[in-house]
Coordinates of C-alpha atoms and ligand atoms in Angstrom, one line a residue:
Chain A
X1 CA 75.0 113.2 178.0
X2 CA 73.7 114.5 174.7
X3 CA 71.0 116.1 176.6
X4 CA 73.5 118.1 178.7
X5 CA 75.3 119.3 175.9
X6 CA 72.1 120.4 173.6
X7 CA 71.0 122.5 177.1
X8 CA 74.6 124.2 177.0
X9 CA 74.4 124.5 173.2
X10 CA 71.2 125.8 173.1
X11 CA 72.0 128.6 176.2
X12 CA 75.1 129.5 174.8
X13 CA 73.6 130.0 171.2
X14 CA 70.6 132.2 173.1
X15 CA 72.9 134.5 174.8
X16 CA 75.2 134.8 171.8
X17 CA 72.5 136.1 169.7
X18 CA 71.5 138.6 172.6
X19 CA 74.8 139.7 172.9
X20 CA 75.2 140.0 168.9
X21 CA 71.6 141.7 168.5
X22 CA 72.5 144.0 171.5
X23 CA 75.6 145.3 169.4
X24 CA 73.5 145.9 166.3
X25 CA 71.1 147.9 168.1
X26 CA 73.2 150.7 167.2
X27 CA 72.3 150.9 163.5
X28 CA 68.6 150.9 165.2
X29 CA 68.2 154.5 164.1
X30 CA 69.1 153.7 160.4
X31 CA 66.8 151.2 160.3
X32 CA 64.0 152.8 162.2
X33 CA 61.7 151.8 159.3
X34 CA 61.9 148.0 160.0
X35 CA 61.3 148.7 163.7
X36 CA 58.5 150.8 162.9
X37 CA 57.0 148.4 160.5
X38 CA 57.3 145.4 163.3
X39 CA 55.7 147.3 166.0
X40 CA 52.5 148.1 163.4
X41 CA 52.7 144.3 163.1
X42 CA 52.8 143.5 166.7
X43 CA 50.0 146.2 167.7
X44 CA 47.8 145.1 164.9
X45 CA 48.2 141.6 166.1
X46 CA 47.7 141.9 169.5
X47 CA 45.6 145.0 170.6
X48 CA 42.2 143.3 170.2
X49 CA 42.8 139.7 171.7
X50 CA 44.7 141.7 174.6
X51 CA 41.9 143.6 175.3
X52 CA 39.5 140.5 175.6
X53 CA 42.2 138.7 177.5
X54 CA 42.6 141.4 180.2
X55 CA 39.0 142.3 180.5
X56 CA 38.3 138.6 181.5
X57 CA 41.1 138.2 183.7
X58 CA 40.5 141.0 185.4
X59 CA 36.7 140.2 185.8
X60 CA 37.5 136.4 186.9
X61 CA 39.7 137.9 189.5
X62 CA 37.0 139.9 190.9
X63 CA 34.8 137.4 190.9
X64 CA 36.8 135.0 192.5
X65 CA 38.0 137.3 195.2
X66 CA 35.1 139.7 195.6
X67 CA 32.6 137.5 197.7
X68 CA 35.1 136.0 199.5
X69 CA 36.3 139.7 200.6
X70 CA 32.6 140.6 201.2
X71 CA 32.2 137.7 204.0
X72 CA 34.5 139.6 206.0
X73 CA 33.0 142.9 205.2
X74 CA 36.1 144.2 203.3
X75 CA 34.6 144.0 199.6
X76 CA 36.2 147.4 199.0
X77 CA 39.5 145.9 198.6
X78 CA 38.7 144.0 195.6
X79 CA 40.1 147.3 193.9
X80 CA 43.2 147.1 195.7
X81 CA 43.6 142.9 195.2
X82 CA 42.6 142.9 191.1
X83 CA 44.8 146.2 190.6
X84 CA 48.0 144.7 191.8
X85 CA 47.7 141.2 190.8
X86 CA 46.9 142.4 187.3
X87 CA 49.9 145.1 187.4
X88 CA 52.4 142.8 188.8
X89 CA 51.7 139.5 187.6
X90 CA 48.6 139.1 185.5
X91 CA 49.1 141.6 183.0
X92 CA 52.8 140.9 182.2
X93 CA 52.2 137.1 181.8
X94 CA 49.3 137.2 179.7
X95 CA 50.8 139.8 177.6
X96 CA 53.9 137.8 177.3
X97 CA 52.1 134.4 176.4
X98 CA 49.7 136.4 173.9
X99 CA 53.0 138.0 172.5
X100 CA 54.6 134.7 172.2
X101 CA 51.8 132.9 170.8
X102 CA 50.7 135.3 168.1
X103 CA 53.9 137.4 167.4
X104 CA 56.7 135.0 168.2
X105 CA 55.5 132.2 166.6
X106 CA 55.1 134.1 163.4
X107 CA 58.6 135.4 163.5
X108 CA 59.7 131.9 164.0
X109 CA 57.8 130.8 161.1
X110 CA 59.2 133.6 159.1
X111 CA 62.6 133.1 159.5
X112 CA 62.6 129.6 159.6
X113 CA 61.1 129.3 156.2
X114 CA 64.1 132.0 155.1
X115 CA 66.3 129.2 156.4
X116 CA 65.0 126.3 154.9
X117 CA 64.6 128.2 151.4
X118 CA 67.9 129.6 151.4
X119 CA 67.0 133.0 151.6
X120 CA 69.1 133.7 154.8
X121 CA 72.3 132.3 152.8
X122 CA 71.1 134.9 150.2
X123 CA 71.5 137.8 152.8
X124 CA 74.8 136.3 153.5
X125 CA 76.2 136.5 150.0
X126 CA 74.7 139.9 149.8
X127 CA 77.1 140.9 152.9
X128 CA 73.7 141.7 154.9
X129 CA 73.9 140.3 158.4
X130 CA 70.7 138.3 159.0
X131 CA 70.7 139.6 163.2
X132 CA 71.0 143.3 161.8
X133 CA 68.5 142.8 159.2
X134 CA 66.1 140.6 160.5
X135 CA 66.8 139.9 164.3
X136 CA 67.4 143.3 165.7
X137 CA 64.4 145.1 164.5
X138 CA 62.2 142.5 165.9
X139 CA 64.3 142.5 169.4
X140 CA 63.4 146.3 169.6
X141 CA 59.9 146.2 168.5
X142 CA 59.1 143.6 171.0
X143 CA 60.8 144.7 173.8
X144 CA 59.3 148.4 173.1
X145 CA 55.8 146.9 172.4
X146 CA 55.3 144.6 175.4
X147 CA 55.4 147.5 178.4
X148 CA 53.1 149.0 176.2
X149 CA 50.9 146.4 175.3
X150 CA 51.1 145.7 179.6
X151 CA 49.7 149.2 180.2
X152 CA 46.8 148.8 177.9
X153 CA 46.0 145.4 179.1
X154 CA 46.5 146.8 182.8
X155 CA 43.8 149.4 182.2
X156 CA 41.3 147.4 180.6
X157 CA 41.8 144.6 183.3
X158 CA 41.3 146.9 186.1
X159 CA 37.9 148.0 183.9
X160 CA 37.0 144.3 183.8
X161 CA 37.3 143.7 187.7
X162 CA 35.6 146.9 188.2
X163 CA 32.5 145.9 186.1
X164 CA 32.2 142.8 187.8
X165 CA 32.6 143.9 191.2
X166 CA 29.9 146.5 190.5
X167 CA 27.3 143.8 189.0
X168 CA 28.1 141.1 191.0
X169 CA 25.5 140.7 193.9
X170 CA 27.2 139.4 196.3
X171 CA 29.9 142.4 196.2
X172 CA 27.6 145.4 194.6
X173 CA 30.9 147.4 194.7
X174 CA 30.5 151.2 193.4
X175 CA 33.0 151.7 190.5
X176 CA 34.4 154.8 192.6
X177 CA 35.1 153.2 195.4
X178 CA 37.0 150.3 193.4
X179 CA 39.1 152.7 191.9
X180 CA 39.9 154.8 195.1
X181 CA 41.2 151.4 196.6
X182 CA 42.8 150.3 193.5
X183 CA 44.7 154.1 193.3
X184 CA 45.7 153.4 197.2
X185 CA 47.7 149.9 196.4
X186 CA 48.6 150.6 192.9
X187 CA 51.6 152.5 193.5
X188 CA 54.5 153.9 191.1
X189 CA 56.8 150.8 192.0
X190 CA 54.2 148.2 191.2
X191 CA 53.8 149.8 187.8
X192 CA 57.8 149.6 186.9
X193 CA 57.9 146.3 188.3
X194 CA 55.5 145.0 185.9
X195 CA 56.8 146.9 183.0
X196 CA 60.2 145.7 183.6
X197 CA 59.1 142.2 183.6
X198 CA 57.6 143.0 180.4
X199 CA 60.7 144.2 178.8
X200 CA 62.4 141.1 180.1
X201 CA 59.7 139.2 178.6
X202 CA 60.1 140.7 175.2
X203 CA 63.6 140.0 175.1
X204 CA 63.2 136.4 176.0
X205 CA 60.4 136.0 173.4
X206 CA 62.1 137.4 170.2
X207 CA 65.5 136.0 171.1
X208 CA 64.2 132.5 171.6
X209 CA 61.9 132.9 168.6
X210 CA 64.5 134.3 166.1
X211 CA 66.8 132.2 167.4
X212 CA 64.8 129.0 166.8
X213 CA 64.2 130.3 163.3
X214 CA 67.7 130.9 162.4
X215 CA 68.8 127.7 163.5
X216 CA 66.1 125.8 161.2
X217 CA 67.6 123.5 158.9
X218 CA 66.0 120.5 156.6
X219 CA 63.0 120.5 154.7
X220 CA 59.9 122.6 154.8
X221 CA 58.4 119.8 157.6
X222 CA 60.9 121.8 159.8
X223 CA 59.3 124.9 160.1
X224 CA 56.5 123.7 161.9
X225 CA 58.2 121.9 164.3
X226 CA 60.6 125.0 165.2
X227 CA 57.3 126.9 165.6
X228 CA 56.0 124.5 168.2
X229 CA 59.7 124.3 169.6
X230 CA 60.1 128.0 170.1
X231 CA 56.6 128.8 171.6
X232 CA 57.1 126.4 174.1
X233 CA 60.5 127.3 175.0
X234 CA 59.3 131.2 175.4
X235 CA 56.3 130.0 177.6
X236 CA 58.3 128.1 179.8
X237 CA 61.2 130.6 180.1
X238 CA 58.8 133.3 180.5
X239 CA 57.4 131.6 183.6
X240 CA 60.7 130.7 185.1
X241 CA 62.2 134.2 184.4
X242 CA 58.9 135.6 185.9
X243 CA 59.9 133.7 189.4
X244 CA 63.3 134.7 189.2
X245 CA 62.8 138.1 188.4
X246 CA 60.0 138.7 191.2
X247 CA 62.8 136.9 193.6
X248 CA 65.3 139.8 192.3
X249 CA 62.6 142.6 192.7
X250 CA 61.7 141.8 196.1
X251 CA 65.2 141.6 197.2
X252 CA 65.8 145.2 195.7
X253 CA 62.7 145.8 197.5
X254 CA 61.1 147.0 194.6
X255 CA 58.0 144.5 195.0
Chain B
X1 CA 64.4 137.4 118.9
X2 CA 62.0 135.5 116.8
X3 CA 64.0 137.0 113.8
X4 CA 67.2 135.6 115.5
X5 CA 65.8 132.1 115.7
X6 CA 64.5 132.2 112.1
X7 CA 68.0 133.3 110.8
X8 CA 69.6 130.4 112.7
X9 CA 67.3 127.5 112.5
X10 CA 69.4 125.9 109.5
X11 CA 72.5 124.3 111.4
X12 CA 74.9 121.7 110.5
X13 CA 73.0 118.6 111.2
X14 CA 71.4 118.8 114.4
X15 CA 68.6 120.1 115.1
X16 CA 68.7 123.9 115.3
X17 CA 70.0 125.0 118.4
X18 CA 69.2 128.8 119.4
X19 CA 73.0 129.1 120.1
X20 CA 73.9 129.5 116.8
X21 CA 75.2 132.7 115.7
X22 CA 76.1 135.6 117.9
X23 CA 74.3 138.7 117.9
X24 CA 76.6 141.8 118.8
X25 CA 75.5 143.1 122.6
X26 CA 73.7 146.4 123.2
X27 CA 74.5 149.0 125.7
X28 CA 72.3 149.0 129.1
X29 CA 72.1 151.2 132.1
X30 CA 73.1 148.0 134.2
X31 CA 75.9 147.2 132.0
X32 CA 77.4 150.8 132.0
X33 CA 77.1 150.8 135.9
X34 CA 79.1 147.6 136.4
X35 CA 82.7 147.8 136.9
X36 CA 84.0 144.9 138.7
X37 CA 87.8 144.1 139.6
X38 CA 88.3 140.8 137.9
X39 CA 89.4 138.2 139.9
X40 CA 90.6 134.9 139.5
X41 CA 89.9 132.0 142.0
X42 CA 92.4 129.3 143.0
X43 CA 91.1 126.1 144.7
X44 CA 93.4 123.5 146.6
X45 CA 92.9 120.3 147.7
X46 CA 89.0 121.2 148.8
X47 CA 87.4 118.0 150.8
X48 CA 84.1 118.3 152.4
X49 CA 81.9 115.6 153.6
X50 CA 78.5 115.6 155.6
X51 CA 78.5 112.8 158.0
X52 CA 80.5 109.8 156.6
X53 CA 79.3 111.1 153.3
X54 CA 82.4 112.4 151.4
X55 CA 80.9 114.7 148.9
X56 CA 84.1 116.7 147.8
X57 CA 87.1 114.6 147.5
X58 CA 90.0 117.1 147.2
X59 CA 88.9 119.5 144.0
X60 CA 91.9 121.6 142.3
X61 CA 90.9 124.3 140.3
X62 CA 92.4 127.3 138.9
X63 CA 90.1 130.1 137.5
X64 CA 91.7 133.1 135.6
X65 CA 90.3 136.8 136.4
X66 CA 87.6 137.4 133.2
X67 CA 87.1 133.8 132.8
X68 CA 83.6 131.8 131.9
X69 CA 84.3 128.7 133.7
X70 CA 81.7 125.8 133.5
X71 CA 81.3 123.0 135.9
X72 CA 79.5 120.4 134.7
X73 CA 78.3 117.2 136.5
X74 CA 75.4 114.7 137.3
X75 CA 73.2 115.5 139.5
X76 CA 74.4 115.0 143.2
X77 CA 77.8 115.3 141.8
X78 CA 78.4 117.9 144.3
X79 CA 78.2 121.3 142.0
X80 CA 76.0 123.1 144.5
X81 CA 78.4 122.3 147.6
X82 CA 81.3 123.4 145.6
X83 CA 79.7 126.5 144.7
X84 CA 78.5 127.2 148.4
X85 CA 82.3 126.5 149.3
X86 CA 83.6 129.2 146.9
X87 CA 81.5 132.0 148.2
X88 CA 82.2 131.0 151.6
X89 CA 78.9 129.7 153.2
X90 CA 80.3 126.5 154.1
X91 CA 83.8 125.6 155.7
X92 CA 85.8 122.7 154.1
X93 CA 87.3 120.2 156.1
X94 CA 90.4 120.5 154.0
X95 CA 91.9 122.9 151.5
X96 CA 92.0 126.2 150.6
X97 CA 89.6 128.8 148.4
X98 CA 91.3 132.0 147.4
X99 CA 89.9 134.8 145.6
X100 CA 92.6 137.1 143.9
X101 CA 95.0 135.6 146.6
X102 CA 92.9 136.5 149.5
X103 CA 91.2 133.3 151.5
X104 CA 87.1 133.4 151.4
X105 CA 87.3 132.9 155.0
X106 CA 89.0 135.8 155.9
X107 CA 86.9 138.0 158.3
X108 CA 87.7 140.8 155.9
X109 CA 87.3 139.1 152.7
X110 CA 84.0 140.8 152.1
X111 CA 85.2 144.0 152.3
X112 CA 87.6 143.7 149.7
X113 CA 85.7 141.5 147.1
X114 CA 82.3 141.0 146.0
X115 CA 81.0 137.4 144.9
X116 CA 77.3 136.8 144.0
X117 CA 75.6 133.6 143.8
X118 CA 72.5 132.8 141.9
X119 CA 71.0 129.9 143.7
X120 CA 69.6 126.9 142.4
X121 CA 66.4 127.5 144.4
X122 CA 66.6 131.5 143.5
X123 CA 66.3 132.1 147.1
X124 CA 64.2 135.4 146.4
X125 CA 62.8 137.1 149.3
X126 CA 59.5 136.1 149.6
X127 CA 58.3 139.3 151.4
X128 CA 59.6 141.8 149.4
X129 CA 58.3 142.4 145.6
X130 CA 60.7 141.5 142.7
X131 CA 61.9 145.0 142.4
X132 CA 62.9 145.1 146.3
X133 CA 64.6 141.9 145.9
X134 CA 66.5 143.3 143.2
X135 CA 67.7 146.6 144.9
X136 CA 68.0 145.1 148.4
X137 CA 71.8 145.2 147.9
X138 CA 71.8 149.0 147.0
X139 CA 69.6 150.2 149.7
X140 CA 70.9 148.3 152.5
X141 CA 74.5 149.0 151.8
X142 CA 74.0 152.5 150.9
X143 CA 75.3 152.4 147.8
X144 CA 73.1 154.6 145.9
X145 CA 71.2 157.2 147.9
X146 CA 69.3 157.9 145.1
X147 CA 65.8 155.9 144.8
X148 CA 65.1 157.2 141.2
X149 CA 68.8 155.8 140.1
X150 CA 68.1 152.7 142.2
X151 CA 64.9 152.1 140.2
X152 CA 66.7 152.9 136.9
X153 CA 69.2 150.0 137.6
X154 CA 66.7 147.8 139.0
X155 CA 64.6 148.2 136.1
X156 CA 67.4 147.9 133.6
X157 CA 68.6 144.7 135.2
X158 CA 65.2 143.2 134.8
X159 CA 65.1 144.2 131.0
X160 CA 68.4 142.4 130.4
X161 CA 66.6 139.1 132.1
X162 CA 63.6 139.6 130.1
X163 CA 61.6 140.7 132.7
X164 CA 60.9 144.4 132.3
X165 CA 58.2 146.2 134.1
X166 CA 57.8 143.3 137.1
X167 CA 59.3 145.4 139.9
X168 CA 55.4 145.4 141.7
X169 CA 55.2 141.7 141.4
X170 CA 55.6 139.4 144.6
X171 CA 58.0 136.3 144.0
X172 CA 55.3 134.1 144.7
X173 CA 53.4 134.5 141.8
X174 CA 56.2 134.0 139.3
X175 CA 57.3 130.7 137.7
X176 CA 60.5 128.8 138.6
X177 CA 62.1 130.1 135.7
X178 CA 61.3 133.5 136.3
X179 CA 62.4 133.5 139.9
X180 CA 65.8 132.3 138.5
X181 CA 66.0 135.1 136.4
X182 CA 65.1 137.6 139.1
X183 CA 67.9 136.2 141.0
X184 CA 70.0 136.7 138.4
X185 CA 69.5 140.5 138.3
X186 CA 69.4 140.7 141.8
X187 CA 73.1 138.9 141.6
X188 CA 74.2 141.2 138.9
X189 CA 73.2 144.4 140.4
X190 CA 75.4 143.9 143.3
X191 CA 78.3 144.5 140.9
X192 CA 80.4 141.4 141.6
X193 CA 83.8 140.7 140.9
X194 CA 82.7 136.9 140.8
X195 CA 79.3 135.7 139.8
X196 CA 78.3 132.4 140.7
X197 CA 75.2 130.6 138.6
X198 CA 73.6 127.6 139.9
X199 CA 72.1 126.0 136.9
X200 CA 70.8 129.6 135.6
X201 CA 68.8 128.0 132.6
X202 CA 67.0 124.8 134.4
X203 CA 63.6 125.1 133.7
X204 CA 63.6 127.9 130.9
X205 CA 62.7 127.6 127.7
X206 CA 65.1 127.6 124.6
X207 CA 64.7 130.9 124.0
X208 CA 64.7 132.6 127.4
X209 CA 68.0 130.1 127.8
X210 CA 69.6 131.7 124.9
X211 CA 68.8 135.5 126.6
X212 CA 70.8 134.0 129.7
X213 CA 73.8 132.9 127.4
X214 CA 73.7 136.1 125.7
X215 CA 73.8 138.1 128.9
X216 CA 77.0 135.9 130.0
X217 CA 78.7 136.5 127.1
X218 CA 78.1 140.3 127.4
X219 CA 78.9 140.2 130.9
X220 CA 82.2 139.0 129.5
X221 CA 82.9 141.3 126.7
X222 CA 81.4 144.4 128.4
X223 CA 82.6 144.1 132.0
X224 CA 85.2 141.1 131.9
X225 CA 83.3 139.5 134.9
X226 CA 84.7 136.4 136.2
X227 CA 81.7 133.4 135.9
X228 CA 81.7 130.3 137.1
X229 CA 78.6 128.6 135.9
X230 CA 77.0 125.1 137.0
X231 CA 74.9 123.9 134.2
X232 CA 73.6 120.8 132.9
X233 CA 72.7 122.2 129.3
X234 CA 75.7 121.1 126.7
X235 CA 74.6 123.7 124.2
X236 CA 74.8 126.8 126.9
X237 CA 78.2 125.3 128.0
X238 CA 79.7 125.5 124.3
X239 CA 78.0 128.6 124.1
X240 CA 79.8 130.3 126.9
X241 CA 82.8 128.5 128.3
X242 CA 86.5 129.6 128.1
X243 CA 87.1 126.5 130.4
X244 CA 85.2 123.5 131.3
X245 CA 85.4 121.4 134.3
X246 CA 84.0 118.0 134.6
X247 CA 83.0 117.1 138.0
X248 CA 82.3 113.2 139.0
X249 CA 81.3 112.0 142.3
X250 CA 83.5 114.8 144.1
X251 CA 86.4 114.5 141.8
X252 CA 87.4 116.7 138.6
X253 CA 87.6 114.2 135.9
X254 CA 89.2 116.8 133.5
X255 CA 89.3 120.5 133.1
X256 CA 89.9 121.9 129.6
X257 CA 89.1 124.2 126.8
X258 CA 85.6 123.5 125.1
X259 CA 88.1 121.6 122.2
X260 CA 90.1 119.9 124.6
X261 CA 86.7 118.5 126.1
X262 CA 85.0 118.0 123.2
X263 CA 87.9 115.6 122.0
X264 CA 88.6 114.3 125.4
X265 CA 89.3 110.4 125.0
X266 CA 88.0 110.0 128.7
X267 CA 84.9 107.9 128.2
X268 CA 83.1 109.4 131.3
X269 CA 83.9 112.9 130.2
X270 CA 82.3 111.9 126.5
X271 CA 79.4 110.5 128.1
X272 CA 78.7 113.9 129.4
X273 CA 78.9 115.9 126.3
X274 CA 77.6 113.5 124.0
X275 CA 73.8 114.3 122.5
X276 CA 71.5 113.2 124.6
X277 CA 69.5 111.9 121.6
X278 CA 70.6 110.4 118.4
Ligands
ATP1 N1 73.3 120.2 153.9 C1 73.7 118.8 153.4 N2 73.7 117.8 154.3 C2 74.0 116.6 154.2 N3 74.3 116.0 152.6 C3 74.6 117.0 151.6 C4 74.2 118.4 152.1 N4 74.3 119.1 150.9 C5 74.3 118.2 150.2 N5 74.5 117.2 150.3 C6 74.9 115.8 149.8 O1 75.6 116.1 148.9 C7 75.9 115.6 147.5 C8 75.8 116.5 146.5 O2 74.8 117.4 146.6 P1 75.0 118.8 145.5 O3 73.6 119.8 146.0 O4 76.0 119.5 145.3 O5 74.7 118.2 144.2 P2 74.5 118.9 142.7 O6 75.9 118.6 142.1 O7 74.1 120.3 142.9 O8 73.4 118.3 142.2 P3 72.0 118.9 141.0 O9 72.2 119.1 139.7 O10 70.8 118.0 141.5 O11 71.5 119.9 141.7 C9 74.4 114.9 147.4 O12 74.4 113.6 147.8 C10 73.7 115.6 148.8 O13 72.8 114.6 149.4
MG2 MG1 73.0 121.9 142.6

């Protein structure tokens, strides 16, 4: 019974925080300096690692798929296969996991330490709404940054696939053919599909991580526990929503 | 400051207290800037428990506009909890807190009254510099749009608490007592109608305690701000208080003027104000 109550409490809390954050987005322009600052932090933390992850994800896809396709003599389709998998699934999910692990955890750590050390209370006594001051800039920055990060990782991932296909002696696909095939399969809707997912993941990660941070109470020990909780919950929700969003997109014929 | 101490060192019997003698107050940019509408506080039947631990057991306390009330009490008596209720951070189980007749939990309360609090833990924003901490309220509420004017008020506030020129320092490198003083400056800049101090002088040396004591008195004489001070420091208490409330185990034992408290027949009250040594 307690677990059920807890589930509804957290779900309600997350939805409530989301609604409040969206409401405060009206002051996004007057707080653009904070949004920008968060964007810089996210970019700084994710771009180098993102490139590495994307390069190897694309590479391993090509490594697995290339020889299999070559057996049937259709190895030029590696381009389409790698291109579509990355743009629709691997790109958004990898980017989300990266952002949750690096950016989300830092958000939870910062906000939960502010909760524990009464800084949130101090904000309230100064009549500064914590959702406007802390959550809204992080929310907007994450929702903007994740799609950009996905495009960046898509491009690098494609390149990783091209590189492996070209070098792998079992496939030996020229880079031209790879990209031509990729361009045939990856159309505009596929890209939009991935970006929609990325934005939804951005919403999930920022809201979950800020919510857990704001709800932290007790001593400094709770900060570490909150970070773990927020990252795990983000991962789970990202993967669960990935499935349902895909279903909805398929239903809408956007897939 | 040293001069002051020398002049006042020879006192009646007890060791020289830094609170002997009263300097006349000096003007400052901040004190000129402050213009509050002093408001009284009326607490009735306030009760609060955490789990089954009853912390506040029915507190009644009236504070007049412009008055300095000192709340004395043992560690764990519920002083910080009481302050958190007065400023509206916690909700009582029973009873009410009214400021100038208006309930502090009224959603529109903050539009009419500004209450500021100096937290026992200081609660400085660790990601902001000292100057940004102090100026945050003015910036966020766009009370002053001119940055140089904000800086002027911020440095004046820091000077008042003896931390002039520390604007660029980050809170993490400050000592506990310095943090408390930054928190005091941050609260003052809000131009509050009522200011709540949770142990403003714990961890401060006698000279700094004197500075804070003088600041509290200056705030009264120049700005007529209502002040609620929680402290263990008996010298500070009798230096600043208009009214003293002795809190013990969630109840108020006695409220009265400093003289009434000094001459109290209540043994528990006497225990509090008796000199700690000798
Ligand atoms: N959030 C909380 N949850 C549970 N118990 C609490 C909470 N806050 C305070 N208490 C309890 O309330 C009692 C009073 O605490 P409070 O902080 O008000 O003491 P205090 O008078 O300020 O003491 P000190 O002088 O040491 O600061 C303590 O027994 C404390 O354990
Ligand atoms: Mg306390």
